PDB file of C-alpha atoms in Angstrom:
ATOM      1  CA  GLY J   1     186.951  51.891  84.929  1.00 58.00           C
ATOM      2  CA  TYR J   2     187.798  51.746  88.591  1.00 70.00           C
ATOM      3  CA  VAL J   3     187.044  54.040  91.496  1.00 82.00           C
ATOM      4  CA  ASN J   4     188.237  53.637  95.057  1.00 90.00           C
ATOM      5  CA  LEU J   5     184.824  53.311  96.678  1.00 91.00           C
ATOM      6  CA  ASP J   6     186.154  53.095 100.249  1.00 92.00           C
ATOM      7  CA  GLN J   7     187.993  56.376  99.792  1.00 93.00           C
ATOM      8  CA  ILE J   8     184.927  57.968  98.188  1.00 93.00           C
ATOM      9  CA  LYS J   9     182.656  56.789 101.036  1.00 94.00           C
ATOM     10  CA  LYS J  10     184.948  58.317 103.662  1.00 94.00           C
ATOM     11  CA  GLU J  11     185.118  61.554 101.732  1.00 92.00           C
ATOM     12  CA  VAL J  12     181.348  61.838 101.189  1.00 94.00           C
ATOM     13  CA  PHE J  13     180.336  60.976 104.745  1.00 94.00           C
ATOM     14  CA  SER J  14     182.954  63.351 106.183  1.00 93.00           C
ATOM     15  CA  ARG J  15     181.296  66.269 104.380  1.00 90.00           C
ATOM     16  CA  LYS J  16     177.978  66.107 106.225  1.00 87.00           C
ATOM     17  CA  GLY J  17     176.718  69.493 107.224  1.00 76.00           C
ATOM     18  CA  LYS J  18     179.625  71.309 105.596  1.00 81.00           C
ATOM     19  CA  SER J  19     179.144  73.933 102.919  1.00 81.00           C
ATOM     20  CA  GLY J  20     180.594  73.931  99.415  1.00 83.00           C
ATOM     21  CA  ASN J  21     179.693  70.310  98.692  1.00 90.00           C
ATOM     22  CA  SER J  22     177.692  70.748  95.523  1.00 91.00           C
ATOM     23  CA  LYS J  23     180.555  71.045  93.035  1.00 92.00           C
ATOM     24  CA  PHE J  24     182.576  68.401  94.874  1.00 92.00           C
ATOM     25  CA  LEU J  25     179.704  65.888  94.845  1.00 94.00           C
ATOM     26  CA  ASN J  26     178.907  66.721  91.233  1.00 94.00           C
ATOM     27  CA  ASN J  27     182.498  65.930  90.196  1.00 94.00           C
ATOM     28  CA  LEU J  28     182.568  62.816  92.339  1.00 94.00           C
ATOM     29  CA  VAL J  29     179.348  61.395  90.891  1.00 95.00           C
ATOM     30  CA  HIS J  30     180.582  62.143  87.361  1.00 95.00           C
ATOM     31  CA  GLU J  31     183.729  60.186  88.162  1.00 94.00           C
ATOM     32  CA  ILE J  32     181.645  57.228  89.379  1.00 95.00           C
ATOM     33  CA  GLU J  33     179.333  57.499  86.371  1.00 95.00           C
ATOM     34  CA  TYR J  34     182.321  57.547  84.036  1.00 94.00           C
ATOM     35  CA  SER J  35     183.859  54.516  85.760  1.00 94.00           C
ATOM     36  CA  MET J  36     180.777  52.431  84.938  1.00 94.00           C
ATOM     37  CA  LEU J  37     180.304  53.693  81.393  1.00 92.00           C
ATOM     38  CA  LEU J  38     180.946  50.278  79.862  1.00 92.00           C
ATOM     39  CA  GLU J  39     179.031  48.311  82.495  1.00 94.00           C
ATOM     40  CA  GLN J  40     175.836  46.641  81.329  1.00 95.00           C
ATOM     41  CA  SER J  41     174.305  46.809  84.785  1.00 97.00           C
ATOM     42  CA  PHE J  42     174.565  49.053  87.820  1.00 97.00           C
ATOM     43  CA  PRO J  43     177.426  47.601  89.917  1.00 96.00           C
ATOM     44  CA  GLU J  44     176.066  46.292  93.213  1.00 96.00           C
ATOM     45  CA  ASN J  45     178.758  47.949  95.363  1.00 95.00           C
ATOM     46  CA  ILE J  46     178.072  51.371  93.833  1.00 96.00           C
ATOM     47  CA  PHE J  47     174.310  50.889  94.110  1.00 97.00           C
ATOM     48  CA  ASN J  48     174.673  49.931  97.797  1.00 97.00           C
ATOM     49  CA  PHE J  49     176.800  53.020  98.382  1.00 97.00           C
ATOM     50  CA  TYR J  50     174.123  55.200  96.751  1.00 97.00           C
ATOM     51  CA  MET J  51     171.436  53.649  98.959  1.00 97.00           C
ATOM     52  CA  ASP J  52     173.590  54.413 102.027  1.00 96.00           C
ATOM     53  CA  VAL J  53     174.061  58.005 100.889  1.00 95.00           C
ATOM     54  CA  LEU J  54     170.379  58.521 100.117  1.00 93.00           C
ATOM     55  CA  SER J  55     169.264  57.089 103.440  1.00 93.00           C
ATOM     56  CA  ASP J  56     171.529  59.324 105.516  1.00 94.00           C
ATOM     57  CA  GLU J  57     169.463  62.066 107.168  1.00 93.00           C
ATOM     58  CA  ASP J  58     172.356  64.529 107.311  1.00 93.00           C
ATOM     59  CA  LEU J  59     173.440  63.978 103.712  1.00 93.00           C
ATOM     60  CA  LEU J  60     169.848  64.491 102.502  1.00 92.00           C
ATOM     61  CA  LYS J  61     170.134  68.072 103.745  1.00 91.00           C
ATOM     62  CA  THR J  62     173.513  68.560 102.057  1.00 92.00           C
ATOM     63  CA  LYS J  63     173.682  70.618  98.880  1.00 91.00           C
ATOM     64  CA  GLY J  64     174.810  68.421  96.002  1.00 93.00           C
ATOM     65  CA  ILE J  65     173.082  65.262  97.239  1.00 93.00           C
ATOM     66  CA  GLU J  66     170.858  65.471  94.146  1.00 95.00           C
ATOM     67  CA  TRP J  67     173.785  64.456  91.915  1.00 96.00           C
ATOM     68  CA  PHE J  68     173.448  60.881  93.203  1.00 96.00           C
ATOM     69  CA  ALA J  69     169.794  60.872  92.180  1.00 95.00           C
ATOM     70  CA  HIS J  70     170.704  62.420  88.796  1.00 95.00           C
ATOM     71  CA  HIS J  71     173.045  59.500  88.181  1.00 96.00           C
ATOM     72  CA  LEU J  72     170.371  56.934  89.097  1.00 96.00           C
ATOM     73  CA  TYR J  73     168.174  58.764  86.606  1.00 95.00           C
ATOM     74  CA  SER J  74     170.714  58.816  83.776  1.00 95.00           C
ATOM     75  CA  ASP J  75     171.720  55.160  84.236  1.00 96.00           C
ATOM     76  CA  PHE J  76     168.215  53.998  85.121  1.00 96.00           C
ATOM     77  CA  GLU J  77     168.171  51.252  82.473  1.00 96.00           C
ATOM     78  CA  LYS J  78     171.181  49.634  84.195  1.00 97.00           C
ATOM     79  CA  ILE J  79     169.250  49.136  87.450  1.00 97.00           C
ATOM     80  CA  ASN J  80     168.113  45.521  87.834  1.00 97.00           C
ATOM     81  CA  ASP J  81     164.754  44.382  89.264  1.00 96.00           C
ATOM     82  CA  GLN J  82     166.131  43.668  92.720  1.00 97.00           C
ATOM     83  CA  GLN J  83     167.849  47.056  92.875  1.00 98.00           C
ATOM     84  CA  PHE J  84     164.647  48.735  91.673  1.00 97.00           C
ATOM     85  CA  GLU J  85     162.689  47.157  94.539  1.00 97.00           C
ATOM     86  CA  ARG J  86     165.262  48.514  96.991  1.00 97.00           C
ATOM     87  CA  LEU J  87     165.219  51.928  95.348  1.00 97.00           C
ATOM     88  CA  LYS J  88     161.423  52.221  95.636  1.00 97.00           C
ATOM     89  CA  GLU J  89     161.534  51.267  99.305  1.00 96.00           C
ATOM     90  CA  SER J  90     164.460  53.559 100.034  1.00 95.00           C
ATOM     91  CA  LEU J  91     162.840  56.586  98.393  1.00 95.00           C
ATOM     92  CA  ILE J  92     159.669  56.118 100.432  1.00 96.00           C
ATOM     93  CA  LYS J  93     161.611  55.633 103.660  1.00 94.00           C
ATOM     94  CA  VAL J  94     163.612  58.831 103.141  1.00 93.00           C
ATOM     95  CA  SER J  95     160.533  60.821 102.116  1.00 94.00           C
ATOM     96  CA  LYS J  96     159.767  61.535 105.777  1.00 92.00           C
ATOM     97  CA  ASN J  97     163.125  63.251 106.285  1.00 93.00           C
ATOM     98  CA  LYS J  98     164.121  66.815 105.565  1.00 92.00           C
ATOM     99  CA  MET J  99     165.907  67.058 102.225  1.00 93.00           C
ATOM    100  CA  THR J 100     167.169  69.701  99.840  1.00 92.00           C
ATOM    101  CA  ASP J 101     164.637  71.027  97.337  1.00 94.00           C
ATOM    102  CA  GLU J 102     166.972  70.026  94.511  1.00 94.00           C
ATOM    103  CA  PHE J 103     166.995  66.419  95.687  1.00 95.00           C
ATOM    104  CA  ARG J 104     163.203  66.380  95.991  1.00 94.00           C
ATOM    105  CA  TYR J 105     162.807  67.759  92.441  1.00 94.00           C
ATOM    106  CA  VAL J 106     165.108  65.126  90.949  1.00 95.00           C
ATOM    107  CA  ILE J 107     163.219  62.352  92.771  1.00 95.00           C
ATOM    108  CA  LEU J 108     159.864  63.653  91.540  1.00 94.00           C
ATOM    109  CA  ASP J 109     161.267  63.889  88.012  1.00 93.00           C
ATOM    110  CA  LEU J 110     162.543  60.321  88.317  1.00 94.00           C
ATOM    111  CA  PHE J 111     159.028  59.169  89.254  1.00 93.00           C
ATOM    112  CA  LEU J 112     157.439  61.125  86.451  1.00 90.00           C
ATOM    113  CA  ARG J 113     159.751  59.997  83.666  1.00 91.00           C
ATOM    114  CA  LYS J 114     161.063  56.580  84.684  1.00 93.00           C
ATOM    115  CA  PHE J 115     158.547  54.897  86.995  1.00 94.00           C
ATOM    116  CA  ASN J 116     155.418  53.162  85.737  1.00 93.00           C
ATOM    117  CA  TYR J 117     151.975  52.712  87.276  1.00 94.00           C
ATOM    118  CA  LYS J 118     152.943  49.486  89.058  1.00 95.00           C
ATOM    119  CA  ALA J 119     155.966  51.195  90.640  1.00 96.00           C
ATOM    120  CA  MET J 120     153.696  53.997  91.856  1.00 95.00           C
ATOM    121  CA  THR J 121     151.197  51.600  93.421  1.00 96.00           C
ATOM    122  CA  ASP J 122     154.065  49.566  94.946  1.00 97.00           C
ATOM    123  CA  MET J 123     155.413  52.710  96.585  1.00 96.00           C
ATOM    124  CA  LYS J 124     151.937  53.683  97.777  1.00 97.00           C
ATOM    125  CA  LYS J 125     151.718  50.298  99.563  1.00 97.00           C
ATOM    126  CA  ILE J 126     155.140  50.853 101.132  1.00 96.00           C
ATOM    127  CA  ALA J 127     154.042  54.327 102.299  1.00 96.00           C
ATOM    128  CA  ILE J 128     150.869  52.899 103.862  1.00 96.00           C
ATOM    129  CA  GLY J 129     152.945  50.212 105.574  1.00 96.00           C
ATOM    130  CA  LEU J 130     155.127  52.940 107.081  1.00 95.00           C
ATOM    131  CA  ASN J 131     152.110  55.065 108.070  1.00 95.00           C
ATOM    132  CA  LEU J 132     153.185  57.880 105.759  1.00 95.00           C
ATOM    133  CA  SER J 133     150.383  60.025 104.395  1.00 91.00           C
ATOM    134  CA  ALA J 134     150.212  62.586 101.619  1.00 93.00           C
ATOM    135  CA  GLU J 135     149.191  65.305 104.074  1.00 91.00           C
ATOM    136  CA  ASP J 136     152.663  66.059 105.379  1.00 86.00           C
ATOM    137  CA  ASN J 137     154.817  64.325 102.790  1.00 93.00           C
ATOM    138  CA  ASP J 138     155.498  65.860  99.360  1.00 92.00           C
ATOM    139  CA  ILE J 139     156.756  62.631  97.859  1.00 94.00           C
ATOM    140  CA  VAL J 140     153.788  60.517  98.995  1.00 96.00           C
ATOM    141  CA  TYR J 141     151.502  63.329  97.828  1.00 95.00           C
ATOM    142  CA  ALA J 142     153.131  63.254  94.377  1.00 95.00           C
ATOM    143  CA  ILE J 143     152.705  59.473  94.182  1.00 96.00           C
ATOM    144  CA  ASP J 144     149.001  59.813  95.039  1.00 96.00           C
ATOM    145  CA  GLU J 145     148.621  62.491  92.373  1.00 94.00           C
ATOM    146  CA  MET J 146     150.338  60.349  89.737  1.00 94.00           C
ATOM    147  CA  ILE J 147     148.172  57.328  90.593  1.00 95.00           C
ATOM    148  CA  GLN J 148     145.087  59.554  90.168  1.00 94.00           C
ATOM    149  CA  ARG J 149     146.327  60.725  86.782  1.00 92.00           C
ATOM    150  CA  TYR J 150     146.860  57.160  85.651  1.00 92.00           C
ATOM    151  CA  LYS J 151     143.335  56.276  86.752  1.00 92.00           C
ATOM    152  CA  LEU J 152     141.937  59.268  84.865  1.00 92.00           C
ATOM    153  CA  GLY J 153     143.922  58.326  81.765  1.00 89.00           C
ATOM    154  CA  LEU J 154     146.012  61.503  81.945  1.00 87.00           C
ATOM    155  CA  MET J 155     149.202  59.473  82.354  1.00 82.00           C
ATOM    156  CA  GLN J 156     150.156  56.230  80.677  1.00 84.00           C
ATOM    157  CA  ASP J 157     153.106  53.892  80.940  1.00 81.00           C
ATOM    158  CA  LYS J 158     155.703  54.568  78.297  1.00 68.00           C
ATOM    159  CA  TYR J 159     156.950  51.404  76.711  1.00 53.00           C
ATOM    160  CA  LEU J 160     160.241  52.295  75.109  1.00 41.00           C
TER     161      LEU J 160
END
């Protein structure tokens, strides 16, 4: 499968702040997802593009942005260790920005279902390093809550 990533980038970044993006972005992400169906790992160029999208303050407020996070979720097992480190850091960095509720819910679901205790504590350290506290940050708050649940034995790592 092949997608013209340069063309896609232009298209996505030109839609900042415009309405009617949700269906467009949904279709676009499905096209990208389909193009990497047979890939064993998450292609670096596509992963980099996703990190650019998810770190853009204007796109985070754009309806449909959650489709990128949905794809990371559905192809999570294709993400390599290095990409996972970048993803954790990126998600903490963007947590201080305004974002759509849909995007926030997908991120929290990603944490809940795909991230383990070590990932949570890693992200907590990143948040502390960036002076982000749970008080005014839903994502950092959720990480704190999940760490507490692990400590209380209410959550455990799933080894699939």
